[in-house]
XYZ file of C-alpha atoms in Angstrom:
189
model
C -40.141 31.272 21.609
C -41.094 34.189 19.426
C -42.234 32.368 16.268
C -44.088 29.092 16.000
C -42.569 25.802 14.963
C -44.139 24.181 11.930
C -44.876 20.651 13.112
C -45.073 17.764 10.642
C -48.866 17.632 10.816
C -49.025 21.337 9.832
C -46.426 21.155 7.066
C -47.068 21.414 3.354
C -45.388 19.178 0.761
C -42.263 21.363 0.320
C -41.755 21.623 4.055
C -42.231 17.868 4.503
C -39.677 17.230 1.771
C -37.223 19.537 3.567
C -37.969 17.859 6.934
C -37.336 14.386 5.499
C -33.962 15.475 4.114
C -32.996 17.272 7.343
C -33.958 14.279 9.512
C -32.023 11.925 7.267
C -28.910 14.100 7.584
C -29.181 15.058 11.274
C -31.033 12.028 12.702
C -33.586 14.359 14.327
C -36.064 17.068 13.412
C -34.473 19.859 15.425
C -36.427 22.935 16.494
C -34.313 25.192 14.297
C -35.539 23.150 11.309
C -39.141 23.586 12.463
C -38.602 27.363 12.355
C -37.369 26.977 8.794
C -40.630 25.144 8.123
C -42.009 28.634 7.463
C -39.409 29.068 4.685
C -38.433 25.559 3.487
C -36.309 26.870 0.621
C -34.089 28.656 3.146
C -34.149 25.524 5.276
C -32.701 23.447 2.441
C -29.939 26.002 1.866
C -29.273 26.105 5.616
C -28.969 22.329 6.011
C -26.834 22.015 2.867
C -24.492 24.696 4.218
C -24.264 23.116 7.663
C -23.617 19.684 6.139
C -20.841 21.152 3.998
C -19.230 22.489 7.175
C -19.720 19.483 9.465
C -17.111 17.205 7.960
C -13.424 17.158 7.251
C -12.594 19.668 4.565
C -9.694 22.011 4.078
C -9.721 22.215 7.890
C -10.468 19.054 9.863
C -13.899 18.693 11.475
C -12.579 18.790 15.051
C -10.947 22.182 14.467
C -14.174 23.444 12.911
C -16.070 22.320 16.027
C -13.735 24.357 18.238
C -14.432 27.414 16.070
C -18.182 26.752 16.140
C -18.180 26.538 19.925
C -16.081 29.676 20.313
C -18.219 31.652 17.831
C -21.529 30.598 19.364
C -20.309 31.066 22.933
C -19.305 34.587 21.918
C -22.975 35.186 21.093
C -24.197 33.491 24.294
C -26.176 30.985 22.235
C -27.171 28.242 24.653
C -28.974 26.330 21.887
C -25.803 26.065 19.802
C -23.313 25.554 22.629
C -25.247 22.682 24.229
C -25.634 20.883 20.902
C -22.046 21.422 19.769
C -20.534 20.476 23.117
C -22.378 17.171 22.692
C -21.080 16.814 19.134
C -17.519 17.540 20.296
C -17.893 14.781 22.877
C -19.113 12.398 20.149
C -16.068 13.343 18.029
C -13.727 12.537 20.918
C -12.542 16.072 21.628
C -11.340 16.020 25.268
C -13.558 17.766 27.829
C -10.502 19.641 29.158
C -9.956 21.175 25.738
C -13.589 22.254 25.526
C -13.412 23.735 29.050
C -10.375 25.782 28.031
C -12.380 27.471 25.254
C -14.127 29.461 27.981
C -13.173 33.132 27.850
C -9.483 33.485 27.028
C -8.281 30.320 28.810
C -7.306 28.822 25.452
C -4.486 31.357 25.095
C -2.512 29.746 27.932
C -3.863 26.221 27.579
C -1.548 23.302 26.819
C -4.477 21.659 24.990
C -4.224 23.969 21.979
C -1.536 24.329 19.336
C -0.255 27.787 18.429
C -2.171 27.449 15.150
C -5.425 26.687 16.971
C -4.833 29.644 19.303
C -4.397 31.913 16.277
C -7.669 30.647 14.774
C -9.487 31.133 18.071
C -8.141 34.691 18.340
C -9.351 35.201 14.755
C -12.777 33.913 15.803
C -12.940 36.309 18.755
C -11.785 39.223 16.595
C -14.380 38.514 13.903
C -17.075 38.430 16.593
C -15.908 41.721 18.066
C -14.896 43.654 14.941
C -14.203 41.865 11.672
C -12.835 45.055 10.119
C -9.919 45.274 12.529
C -7.953 42.033 12.254
C -4.442 43.163 13.145
C -1.325 42.552 11.056
C 0.076 40.622 14.013
C -2.892 38.247 13.971
C -2.660 37.881 10.177
C 1.027 37.004 10.566
C 0.185 34.394 13.212
C -2.539 32.912 11.002
C -0.254 32.722 7.958
C 2.483 31.085 10.035
C 0.207 28.076 10.626
C -2.514 28.032 7.981
C -2.848 28.329 4.213
C -5.130 30.887 2.605
C -7.623 28.119 1.835
C -7.670 27.078 5.500
C -8.143 30.680 6.643
C -11.060 31.093 4.215
C -12.563 27.829 5.526
C -12.191 29.059 9.118
C -13.700 32.476 8.352
C -16.694 30.845 6.648
C -17.303 28.494 9.585
C -16.980 31.326 12.099
C -19.229 33.801 10.285
C -21.817 31.159 9.406
C -22.152 30.125 13.035
C -22.266 33.713 14.259
C -25.250 34.087 11.917
C -26.800 30.750 12.960
C -26.590 31.646 16.645
C -28.084 35.095 16.098
C -30.864 33.676 13.900
C -31.853 31.021 16.426
C -31.688 33.341 19.415
C -33.564 36.154 17.649
C -36.418 33.740 16.986
C -36.304 32.187 20.461
C -35.509 28.654 19.290
C -35.520 26.392 22.332
C -33.491 23.288 23.070
C -35.181 20.028 22.198
C -36.449 17.760 25.004
C -33.467 15.419 24.459
C -31.247 18.232 25.848
C -33.531 19.022 28.796
C -31.542 19.611 31.965
C -28.197 19.809 30.144
C -26.068 22.685 31.376
C -23.371 23.865 28.984
C -19.784 23.477 30.119
C -18.902 26.870 28.602
C -20.115 30.095 30.190
C -23.312 31.363 28.558
C -25.139 34.502 29.706
C -28.488 33.298 28.473
């Protein structure tokens, strides 16, 4: 870890208020929240944003989880991948589908629709070079998704690219409840 966690017994009133809200929403005081204990205003914005994403919206929650895993795996974020693989399991997403997110396996996988494959290619492209989404990929996206769904997907993808970079830059470690868990997806961490 490169910055300290603000533990409850060190937290001021604003941080404690943020912690209470985060624990109520996430059922745990995760280490990434303890980093935000240094900036509780940002922490509140962060948790509100994540809660807006982690539910059915324009795109269903399961599809968002696939994008989150692909985006965070692309950044080799063990913290995110371990947690979101667990969440995918809780949501009933088959383990075979998660395994086929690894690398480019999804492109030939029978577990993904053509629309999901287009979104996953979009996710990879954003991670590599968001300025160069090809016309072919745009055509594939528009064949399966509305503009509102594409905006939803892009927000999920870019938010989680940022989340994974933020957590890794600050050395946020997995919580003890995840001790010994090895991610199913390949992470060069």
